[in-house]
Amino acid sequence: MPAQQSDRPASDEPGGAGDGPVDRAAVRAGALRVLEAHWRPEGFTCPHATTYPWLWSWDSSFHAVVWAALGRADRAVAELATVLSGIEDEGWLPHIGYLTGEAVHAGFWGRPAEGSRARWSTIVQPPVHGWAVAELARRGVDVPDEVVGRSVAAVRWLLSGRRRSAAGLVEVVHPWETGCDHSPRWDALMAPGSAAADPYDEARWFDRKGELLATVERSAGGAPLHNPAFAVGSVAFTAVCWLAAAELAGLTGDEALAGGAEELAGALADRWEPQLRTWVDDGPTATTSGRARTAEGLLGLLGEQRPGVVDAVVAELEDRSGIGGRYGVAGVDRREPTFRRGSYWRGPTWPQVDLLLWLALGRAGRDDAARALAAATVEGAVRSGWAEYWDPDDAAPGGAAPQSWATVAVLMGA
Ligand code: GLC
């Protein structure tokens, strides 16, 4: 969805910017204010009051865990239940719910103008809900069986209903599905035939996203299965599928999910490229833009066991001339020709990507690196005024602010 630039200065509210050390209680108070202001009576937290007034599935899944961490289990469960209430009979989960006001954009998504499906989009987003369900359970929150069951069904659909790339990664059908919609990883399919080192053109990218919706192939029931014009086996998307499947398998004992997680872990391991020190996407971008060194490309770390690979990623994350940053991970490695300071998905730090990398470091037992990333991201969130994304070097805010998912800082030890 279009992101607007915000000229809002860094926050001076509790938990807001300042030069002193970040105070844990103030961060939690500041995060709570952001989430409270964005809570909607329909049972979800909007990412931003005007730029993003609706429900986005991966945003809301992060919000749910933050609500739990802030002592509001009721909101946590309500938000996850709302996310998963969008599930289709076939088992796939739409990524946006237009749950407030009019059922806008039904036509854009090819939905009927009225009825229960009019309010939902027709593509998916990374299934962060699977991690959120397990995380709430770990925190002692009672998640209703129906919510757990829907999360399991949605992840099972991704594993068995969605097409796989030749190397076994889960395909996406559109850049929006990745949640990282202007990442350089999609460039070869956004500007096909371009020989430019950096072909990015913001207006063209927005048009191209519209075009790419038209070529999505669907089941008779409307499930998005494949897009011949965007058949990317995405490392980042697959890694979140792995996380969701592994987490839900651990919680429920579901064997299909356990087997699926194992399969995805194997496929991801094969996409590690030691020369580039990143995981490489599969499909039509495998030899071109799918090799770009981006923060989300490092999410392969989530299912990674090999100490040498983990060491290499930790070194990358610490390198401030590459992808490391004072206030979080740069969205794109500064050495890439496509790196653009301050540009949507082309350079800034995204808090939800940092949170996932932080989880991965913890899983890999790299507690020092996890702590360092957490401290940087918490400071970035606060100094940027809880921005949608921010500059990794000076925390200058980008996009909408305040944005709800910046509050994942609370989970990272704040
Ligand atoms: C932007 C982001 C997407 C997010 C949405 C709402 O479109 O690219 O990942 O879900 O905003 O925050």
GROMACS .gro file of C-alpha atoms and ligand atoms in nm:
model
  426
    1MET     CA    1   0.000   0.000   0.000
    2PRO     CA    2   0.122   0.351  -0.064
    3ALA     CA    3   0.331   0.495   0.213
    4GLN     CA    4   0.338   0.866   0.273
    5GLN     CA    5   0.636   1.056   0.392
    6SER     CA    6   0.588   1.213   0.729
    7ASP     CA    7   0.746   1.539   0.831
    8ARG     CA    8   0.654   1.474   1.190
    9PRO     CA    9   0.950   1.543   1.419
   10ALA     CA   10   1.083   1.279   1.655
   11SER     CA   11   0.852   1.236   1.950
   12ASP     CA   12   0.899   1.424   2.275
   13GLU     CA   13   0.636   1.213   2.450
   14PRO     CA   14   0.718   0.958   2.721
   15GLY     CA   15   0.940   0.704   2.556
   16GLY     CA   16   1.016   0.969   2.296
   17ALA     CA   17   1.342   1.098   2.158
   18GLY     CA   18   1.609   1.253   2.366
   19ASP     CA   19   1.980   1.224   2.410
   20GLY     CA   20   1.977   1.032   2.735
   21PRO     CA   21   1.969   0.656   2.780
   22VAL     CA   22   1.645   0.483   2.684
   23ASP     CA   23   1.434   0.424   2.992
   24ARG     CA   24   1.250   0.089   2.997
   25ALA     CA   25   0.939   0.210   3.178
   26ALA     CA   26   0.913   0.514   2.953
   27VAL     CA   27   0.943   0.297   2.643
   28ARG     CA   28   0.662   0.074   2.762
   29ALA     CA   29   0.446   0.374   2.848
   30GLY     CA   30   0.516   0.530   2.508
   31ALA     CA   31   0.436   0.205   2.327
   32LEU     CA   32   0.112   0.167   2.517
   33ARG     CA   33   0.006   0.519   2.419
   34VAL     CA   34   0.069   0.440   2.051
   35LEU     CA   35  -0.125   0.114   2.062
   36GLU     CA   36  -0.413   0.263   2.264
   37ALA     CA   37  -0.447   0.549   2.017
   38HIS     CA   38  -0.461   0.300   1.729
   39TRP     CA   39  -0.696   0.045   1.888
   40ARG     CA   40  -1.020   0.012   1.695
   41PRO     CA   41  -1.346  -0.119   1.846
   42GLU     CA   42  -1.373  -0.372   1.562
   43GLY     CA   43  -1.096  -0.559   1.748
   44PHE     CA   44  -0.763  -0.464   1.598
   45THR     CA   45  -0.488  -0.204   1.609
   46CYS     CA   46  -0.442  -0.004   1.290
   47PRO     CA   47  -0.080   0.054   1.184
   48HIS     CA   48  -0.137   0.432   1.155
   49ALA     CA   49  -0.454   0.637   1.199
   50THR     CA   50  -0.466   0.789   0.850
   51THR     CA   51  -0.200   0.628   0.631
   52TYR     CA   52  -0.294   0.273   0.733
   53PRO     CA   53  -0.640   0.278   0.894
   54TRP     CA   54  -0.725  -0.090   0.833
   55LEU     CA   55  -0.603  -0.429   0.953
   56TRP     CA   56  -0.287  -0.579   0.802
   57SER     CA   57  -0.228  -0.940   0.903
   58TRP     CA   58   0.143  -0.935   0.980
   59ASP     CA   59   0.127  -0.597   1.150
   60SER     CA   60  -0.159  -0.714   1.372
   61SER     CA   61   0.018  -1.037   1.458
   62PHE     CA   62   0.312  -0.836   1.593
   63HIS     CA   63   0.076  -0.599   1.773
   64ALA     CA   64  -0.095  -0.891   1.946
   65VAL     CA   65   0.230  -1.003   2.107
   66VAL     CA   66   0.313  -0.648   2.217
   67TRP     CA   67  -0.032  -0.613   2.376
   68ALA     CA   68   0.040  -0.933   2.570
   69ALA     CA   69   0.381  -0.804   2.679
   70LEU     CA   70   0.213  -0.487   2.802
   71GLY     CA   71  -0.026  -0.690   3.018
   72ARG     CA   72  -0.330  -0.670   2.790
   73ALA     CA   73  -0.396  -1.037   2.713
   74ASP     CA   74  -0.755  -0.942   2.625
   75ARG     CA   75  -0.642  -0.715   2.344
   76ALA     CA   76  -0.380  -0.969   2.232
   77VAL     CA   77  -0.636  -1.245   2.189
   78ALA     CA   78  -0.895  -1.014   2.035
   79GLU     CA   79  -0.649  -0.885   1.775
   80LEU     CA   80  -0.529  -1.232   1.672
   81ALA     CA   81  -0.888  -1.354   1.655
   82THR     CA   82  -0.975  -1.063   1.426
   83VAL     CA   83  -0.677  -1.132   1.197
   84LEU     CA   84  -0.776  -1.497   1.165
   85SER     CA   85  -1.148  -1.424   1.127
   86GLY     CA   86  -1.063  -1.338   0.766
   87ILE     CA   87  -0.973  -1.698   0.680
   88GLU     CA   88  -1.132  -1.842   0.366
   89ASP     CA   89  -1.301  -2.182   0.341
   90GLU     CA   90  -1.003  -2.310   0.140
   91GLY     CA   91  -0.769  -2.213   0.426
   92TRP     CA   92  -0.586  -1.907   0.298
   93LEU     CA   93  -0.577  -1.584   0.494
   94PRO     CA   94  -0.627  -1.244   0.325
   95HIS     CA   95  -0.371  -0.981   0.423
   96ILE     CA   96  -0.591  -0.673   0.467
   97GLY     CA   97  -0.926  -0.642   0.641
   98TYR     CA   98  -1.116  -0.319   0.568
   99LEU     CA   99  -1.306  -0.354   0.890
  100THR     CA  100  -1.389   0.008   0.971
  101GLY     CA  101  -1.636   0.228   0.785
  102GLU     CA  102  -1.728   0.142   0.428
  103ALA     CA  103  -1.611  -0.176   0.252
  104VAL     CA  104  -1.365   0.021   0.039
  105HIS     CA  105  -1.145  -0.138  -0.230
  106ALA     CA  106  -1.372  -0.442  -0.287
  107GLY     CA  107  -1.357  -0.375  -0.660
  108PHE     CA  108  -0.981  -0.329  -0.656
  109TRP     CA  109  -0.941  -0.677  -0.507
  110GLY     CA  110  -1.203  -0.836  -0.731
  111ARG     CA  111  -1.441  -0.892  -0.442
  112PRO     CA  112  -1.821  -0.854  -0.456
  113ALA     CA  113  -1.929  -0.505  -0.340
  114GLU     CA  114  -2.122  -0.645  -0.044
  115GLY     CA  115  -2.132  -0.946   0.183
  116SER     CA  116  -1.885  -1.103   0.423
  117ARG     CA  117  -1.596  -1.124   0.172
  118ALA     CA  118  -1.620  -0.763   0.052
  119ARG     CA  119  -1.395  -0.642   0.333
  120TRP     CA  120  -1.094  -0.863   0.269
  121SER     CA  121  -0.806  -0.847   0.019
  122THR     CA  122  -0.723  -1.141  -0.209
  123ILE     CA  123  -0.354  -1.207  -0.143
  124VAL     CA  124  -0.165  -1.311   0.173
  125GLN     CA  125   0.119  -1.177   0.391
  126PRO     CA  126   0.395  -1.354   0.589
  127PRO     CA  127   0.214  -1.580   0.844
  128VAL     CA  128   0.350  -1.413   1.155
  129HIS     CA  129   0.026  -1.517   1.329
  130GLY     CA  130   0.174  -1.869   1.373
  131TRP     CA  131   0.459  -1.730   1.581
  132ALA     CA  132   0.220  -1.496   1.764
  133VAL     CA  133  -0.011  -1.781   1.868
  134ALA     CA  134   0.283  -1.978   2.009
  135GLU     CA  135   0.433  -1.671   2.174
  136LEU     CA  136   0.105  -1.588   2.349
  137ALA     CA  137   0.083  -1.946   2.474
  138ARG     CA  138   0.442  -1.920   2.605
  139ARG     CA  139   0.341  -1.606   2.789
  140GLY     CA  140   0.057  -1.795   2.958
  141VAL     CA  141  -0.219  -1.633   2.753
  142ASP     CA  142  -0.518  -1.858   2.689
  143VAL     CA  143  -0.560  -1.859   2.311
  144PRO     CA  144  -0.898  -2.009   2.210
  145ASP     CA  145  -0.881  -2.338   2.017
  146GLU     CA  146  -1.066  -2.181   1.726
  147VAL     CA  147  -0.792  -1.919   1.686
  148VAL     CA  148  -0.515  -2.178   1.706
  149GLY     CA  149  -0.702  -2.398   1.457
  150ARG     CA  150  -0.736  -2.117   1.207
  151SER     CA  151  -0.369  -2.029   1.232
  152VAL     CA  152  -0.277  -2.395   1.175
  153ALA     CA  153  -0.511  -2.412   0.874
  154ALA     CA  154  -0.367  -2.095   0.720
  155VAL     CA  155  -0.009  -2.221   0.755
  156ARG     CA  156  -0.103  -2.564   0.623
  157TRP     CA  157  -0.253  -2.395   0.319
  158LEU     CA  158   0.073  -2.210   0.254
  159LEU     CA  159   0.262  -2.539   0.276
  160SER     CA  160   0.032  -2.744   0.058
  161GLY     CA  161  -0.189  -2.503  -0.138
  162ARG     CA  162   0.065  -2.247  -0.248
  163ARG     CA  163   0.304  -2.334  -0.532
  164ARG     CA  164   0.669  -2.407  -0.456
  165SER     CA  165   0.968  -2.293  -0.655
  166ALA     CA  166   1.200  -2.554  -0.808
  167ALA     CA  167   1.426  -2.537  -0.503
  168GLY     CA  168   1.131  -2.587  -0.269
  169LEU     CA  169   1.079  -2.232  -0.144
  170VAL     CA  170   0.725  -2.103  -0.099
  171GLU     CA  171   0.632  -1.880  -0.391
  172VAL     CA  172   0.472  -1.542  -0.349
  173VAL     CA  173   0.235  -1.406  -0.612
  174HIS     CA  174   0.299  -1.036  -0.556
  175PRO     CA  175   0.551  -0.803  -0.386
  176TRP     CA  176   0.280  -0.704  -0.137
  177GLU     CA  177   0.269  -1.062  -0.013
  178THR     CA  178   0.622  -1.033   0.118
  179GLY     CA  179   0.538  -0.725   0.323
  180CYS     CA  180   0.859  -0.573   0.178
  181ASP     CA  181   0.700  -0.437  -0.136
  182HIS     CA  182   0.971  -0.209  -0.278
  183SER     CA  183   1.267  -0.427  -0.182
  184PRO     CA  184   1.541  -0.442  -0.450
  185ARG     CA  185   1.489  -0.819  -0.446
  186TRP     CA  186   1.195  -0.776  -0.688
  187ASP     CA  187   1.365  -0.532  -0.926
  188ALA     CA  188   1.414  -0.774  -1.216
  189LEU     CA  189   1.038  -0.827  -1.231
  190MET     CA  190   0.943  -0.467  -1.160
  191ALA     CA  191   1.151  -0.323  -1.444
  192PRO     CA  192   1.195  -0.624  -1.674
  193GLY     CA  193   1.473  -0.572  -1.928
  194SER     CA  194   1.625  -0.272  -1.752
  195ALA     CA  195   2.005  -0.270  -1.755
  196ALA     CA  196   2.032   0.010  -1.497
  197ALA     CA  197   2.233  -0.067  -1.183
  198ASP     CA  198   1.943   0.085  -0.991
  199PRO     CA  199   1.623   0.080  -1.200
  200TYR     CA  200   1.403   0.210  -0.918
  201ASP     CA  201   1.129   0.454  -1.005
  202GLU     CA  202   0.870   0.498  -0.731
  203ALA     CA  203   0.578   0.591  -0.958
  204ARG     CA  204   0.651   0.305  -1.195
  205TRP     CA  205   0.671   0.062  -0.903
  206PHE     CA  206   0.322   0.161  -0.782
  207ASP     CA  207   0.180   0.108  -1.133
  208ARG     CA  208   0.360  -0.222  -1.173
  209LYS     CA  209   0.211  -0.351  -0.847
  210GLY     CA  210  -0.133  -0.284  -0.993
  211GLU     CA  211  -0.042  -0.469  -1.313
  212LEU     CA  212   0.091  -0.769  -1.124
  213LEU     CA  213  -0.239  -0.822  -0.948
  214ALA     CA  214  -0.405  -0.896  -1.281
  215THR     CA  215  -0.185  -1.197  -1.357
  216VAL     CA  216  -0.241  -1.387  -1.030
  217GLU     CA  217  -0.378  -1.735  -1.103
  218ARG     CA  218  -0.647  -1.851  -0.864
  219SER     CA  219  -0.837  -2.164  -0.768
  220ALA     CA  220  -1.205  -2.183  -0.858
  221GLY     CA  221  -1.275  -2.056  -0.507
  222GLY     CA  222  -1.042  -1.756  -0.553
  223ALA     CA  223  -0.731  -1.874  -0.364
  224PRO     CA  224  -0.414  -1.703  -0.495
  225LEU     CA  225  -0.199  -1.992  -0.617
  226HIS     CA  226   0.065  -1.864  -0.854
  227ASN     CA  227   0.165  -1.568  -1.068
  228PRO     CA  228   0.351  -1.644  -1.391
  229ALA     CA  229   0.474  -1.284  -1.392
  230PHE     CA  230   0.598  -1.300  -1.032
  231ALA     CA  231   0.684  -1.662  -0.948
  232VAL     CA  232   0.943  -1.574  -0.684
  233GLY     CA  233   1.050  -1.835  -0.431
  234SER     CA  234   1.115  -1.582  -0.156
  235VAL     CA  235   1.367  -1.660   0.117
  236ALA     CA  236   1.209  -1.408   0.355
  237PHE     CA  237   0.854  -1.531   0.305
  238THR     CA  238   0.961  -1.896   0.327
  239ALA     CA  239   1.156  -1.827   0.644
  240VAL     CA  240   0.846  -1.684   0.813
  241CYS     CA  241   0.646  -1.986   0.690
  242TRP     CA  242   0.913  -2.202   0.850
  243LEU     CA  243   0.886  -2.010   1.177
  244ALA     CA  244   0.506  -2.034   1.180
  245ALA     CA  245   0.504  -2.406   1.095
  246ALA     CA  246   0.775  -2.491   1.349
  247GLU     CA  247   0.610  -2.284   1.624
  248LEU     CA  248   0.261  -2.424   1.566
  249ALA     CA  249   0.395  -2.779   1.535
  250GLY     CA  250   0.567  -2.731   1.872
  251LEU     CA  251   0.246  -2.604   2.028
  252THR     CA  252  -0.003  -2.849   1.881
  253GLY     CA  253   0.200  -3.155   1.778
  254ASP     CA  254   0.063  -3.120   1.424
  255GLU     CA  255   0.269  -3.362   1.216
  256ALA     CA  256   0.193  -3.207   0.880
  257LEU     CA  257   0.335  -2.878   1.005
  258ALA     CA  258   0.638  -3.045   1.161
  259GLY     CA  259   0.716  -3.223   0.834
  260GLY     CA  260   0.658  -2.906   0.636
  261ALA     CA  261   0.892  -2.710   0.862
  262GLU     CA  262   1.164  -2.966   0.814
  263GLU     CA  263   1.125  -2.953   0.438
  264LEU     CA  264   1.142  -2.574   0.432
  265ALA     CA  265   1.450  -2.568   0.657
  266GLY     CA  266   1.629  -2.797   0.409
  267ALA     CA  267   1.525  -2.588   0.110
  268LEU     CA  268   1.634  -2.265   0.281
  269ALA     CA  269   1.972  -2.410   0.379
  270ASP     CA  270   2.046  -2.473   0.011
  271ARG     CA  271   1.985  -2.108  -0.075
  272TRP     CA  272   2.272  -1.978   0.143
  273GLU     CA  273   2.534  -1.826  -0.084
  274PRO     CA  274   2.870  -1.808   0.098
  275GLN     CA  275   3.027  -1.561  -0.147
  276LEU     CA  276   2.746  -1.311  -0.105
  277ARG     CA  277   2.687  -1.393   0.261
  278THR     CA  278   2.311  -1.398   0.216
  279TRP     CA  279   2.033  -1.635   0.116
  280VAL     CA  280   1.931  -1.611  -0.249
  281ASP     CA  281   1.571  -1.620  -0.374
  282ASP     CA  282   1.461  -1.890  -0.617
  283GLY     CA  283   1.281  -1.862  -0.950
  284PRO     CA  284   1.308  -1.586  -1.212
  285THR     CA  285   1.520  -1.355  -0.993
  286ALA     CA  286   1.765  -1.620  -0.873
  287THR     CA  287   2.054  -1.494  -1.085
  288THR     CA  288   1.960  -1.124  -1.077
  289SER     CA  289   1.785  -0.909  -0.817
  290GLY     CA  290   1.706  -1.204  -0.592
  291ARG     CA  291   2.071  -1.192  -0.485
  292ALA     CA  292   2.055  -0.839  -0.345
  293ARG     CA  293   2.188  -0.814   0.009
  294THR     CA  294   1.885  -0.699   0.204
  295ALA     CA  295   1.783  -0.727   0.569
  296GLU     CA  296   1.487  -0.950   0.490
  297GLY     CA  297   1.715  -1.172   0.279
  298LEU     CA  298   1.893  -1.259   0.604
  299LEU     CA  299   1.575  -1.403   0.756
  300GLY     CA  300   1.700  -1.742   0.638
  301LEU     CA  301   1.877  -1.724   0.974
  302LEU     CA  302   1.547  -1.815   1.143
  303GLY     CA  303   1.582  -2.186   1.063
  304GLU     CA  304   1.962  -2.195   1.048
  305GLN     CA  305   2.175  -2.437   1.251
  306ARG     CA  306   2.520  -2.426   1.088
  307PRO     CA  307   2.762  -2.234   1.315
  308GLY     CA  308   2.967  -2.105   1.021
  309VAL     CA  309   2.662  -1.955   0.857
  310VAL     CA  310   2.541  -1.801   1.181
  311ASP     CA  311   2.887  -1.648   1.236
  312ALA     CA  312   2.883  -1.499   0.887
  313VAL     CA  313   2.540  -1.341   0.941
  314VAL     CA  314   2.641  -1.202   1.280
  315ALA     CA  315   2.947  -1.044   1.120
  316GLU     CA  316   2.730  -0.890   0.847
  317LEU     CA  317   2.485  -0.751   1.103
  318GLU     CA  318   2.773  -0.590   1.293
  319ASP     CA  319   2.930  -0.427   0.987
  320ARG     CA  320   2.824  -0.065   0.984
  321SER     CA  321   2.967  -0.003   0.638
  322GLY     CA  322   2.740  -0.280   0.507
  323ILE     CA  323   2.407  -0.371   0.661
  324GLY     CA  324   2.467  -0.299   1.030
  325GLY     CA  325   2.348   0.025   1.185
  326ARG     CA  326   2.364   0.238   1.498
  327TYR     CA  327   1.981   0.230   1.521
  328GLY     CA  328   1.903  -0.107   1.361
  329VAL     CA  329   1.973  -0.310   1.050
  330ALA     CA  330   1.985  -0.122   0.719
  331GLY     CA  331   1.707  -0.256   0.498
  332VAL     CA  332   1.954  -0.276   0.208
  333ASP     CA  333   2.330  -0.323   0.237
  334ARG     CA  334   2.500   0.012   0.173
  335ARG     CA  335   2.734  -0.154  -0.078
  336GLU     CA  336   2.445  -0.246  -0.309
  337PRO     CA  337   2.390  -0.012  -0.607
  338THR     CA  338   2.021  -0.014  -0.514
  339PHE     CA  339   2.078   0.124  -0.162
  340ARG     CA  340   1.895   0.456  -0.124
  341ARG     CA  341   1.910   0.636   0.203
  342GLY     CA  342   1.563   0.714   0.340
  343SER     CA  343   1.377   0.549   0.052
  344TYR     CA  344   1.081   0.316   0.125
  345TRP     CA  345   1.216  -0.042   0.146
  346ARG     CA  346   1.548   0.061  -0.018
  347GLY     CA  347   1.766   0.145   0.284
  348PRO     CA  348   1.590   0.226   0.612
  349THR     CA  349   1.554   0.006   0.919
  350TRP     CA  350   1.219  -0.172   0.953
  351PRO     CA  351   1.141  -0.265   1.314
  352GLN     CA  352   0.948  -0.583   1.236
  353VAL     CA  353   1.237  -0.718   1.027
  354ASP     CA  354   1.475  -0.639   1.314
  355LEU     CA  355   1.244  -0.820   1.554
  356LEU     CA  356   1.252  -1.132   1.335
  357LEU     CA  357   1.631  -1.114   1.302
  358TRP     CA  358   1.654  -1.071   1.679
  359LEU     CA  359   1.439  -1.382   1.727
  360ALA     CA  360   1.667  -1.571   1.488
  361LEU     CA  361   1.980  -1.465   1.676
  362GLY     CA  362   1.823  -1.581   2.002
  363ARG     CA  363   1.729  -1.916   1.849
  364ALA     CA  364   2.086  -1.954   1.726
  365GLY     CA  365   2.212  -1.891   2.080
  366ARG     CA  366   2.385  -1.567   1.981
  367ASP     CA  367   2.269  -1.371   2.284
  368ASP     CA  368   2.531  -1.094   2.263
  369ALA     CA  369   2.447  -1.015   1.903
  370ALA     CA  370   2.075  -1.032   1.986
  371ARG     CA  371   2.121  -0.789   2.275
  372ALA     CA  372   2.315  -0.546   2.057
  373LEU     CA  373   2.050  -0.554   1.787
  374ALA     CA  374   1.774  -0.509   2.043
  375ALA     CA  375   1.943  -0.206   2.199
  376ALA     CA  376   1.994  -0.045   1.859
  377THR     CA  377   1.636  -0.108   1.746
  378VAL     CA  378   1.481   0.013   2.071
  379GLU     CA  379   1.676   0.336   2.042
  380GLY     CA  380   1.577   0.373   1.680
  381ALA     CA  381   1.210   0.322   1.760
  382VAL     CA  382   1.217   0.581   2.036
  383ARG     CA  383   1.433   0.842   1.864
  384SER     CA  384   1.234   0.817   1.542
  385GLY     CA  385   0.910   0.885   1.730
  386TRP     CA  386   0.783   0.530   1.671
  387ALA     CA  387   0.814   0.565   1.296
  388GLU     CA  388   0.712   0.308   1.036
  389TYR     CA  389   1.082   0.286   0.943
  390TRP     CA  390   1.388   0.499   1.016
  391ASP     CA  391   1.744   0.572   0.913
  392PRO     CA  392   1.988   0.316   1.055
  393ASP     CA  393   2.256   0.583   1.107
  394ASP     CA  394   2.067   0.874   1.263
  395ALA     CA  395   1.716   0.737   1.335
  396ALA     CA  396   1.553   1.002   1.115
  397PRO     CA  397   1.188   0.895   1.085
  398GLY     CA  398   1.044   0.769   0.757
  399GLY     CA  399   0.692   0.686   0.643
  400ALA     CA  400   0.402   0.709   0.884
  401ALA     CA  401   0.460   0.804   1.248
  402PRO     CA  402   0.367   0.692   1.498
  403GLN     CA  403   0.329   0.344   1.352
  404SER     CA  404   0.207   0.061   1.570
  405TRP     CA  405   0.469  -0.197   1.479
  406ALA     CA  406   0.753   0.021   1.609
  407THR     CA  407   0.628  -0.093   1.950
  408VAL     CA  408   0.789  -0.435   1.891
  409ALA     CA  409   1.075  -0.256   2.070
  410VAL     CA  410   0.893  -0.361   2.387
  411LEU     CA  411   0.955  -0.726   2.299
  412MET     CA  412   1.324  -0.665   2.242
  413GLY     CA  413   1.398  -0.610   2.606
  414ALA     CA  414   1.270  -0.255   2.655
  415GLC     C1  415   0.336  -0.118   0.400
  415GLC     C2  416   0.437  -0.228   0.426
  415GLC     C3  417   0.365  -0.356   0.469
  415GLC     C4  418   0.274  -0.328   0.586
  415GLC     C5  419   0.179  -0.212   0.558
  415GLC     C6  420   0.102  -0.166   0.682
  415GLC     O1  421   0.258  -0.149   0.290
  415GLC     O2  422   0.518  -0.250   0.316
  415GLC     O3  423   0.456  -0.455   0.504
  415GLC     O4  424   0.202  -0.441   0.624
  415GLC     O5  425   0.252  -0.101   0.512
  415GLC     O6  426   0.191  -0.129   0.782
   0.00000   0.00000   0.00000
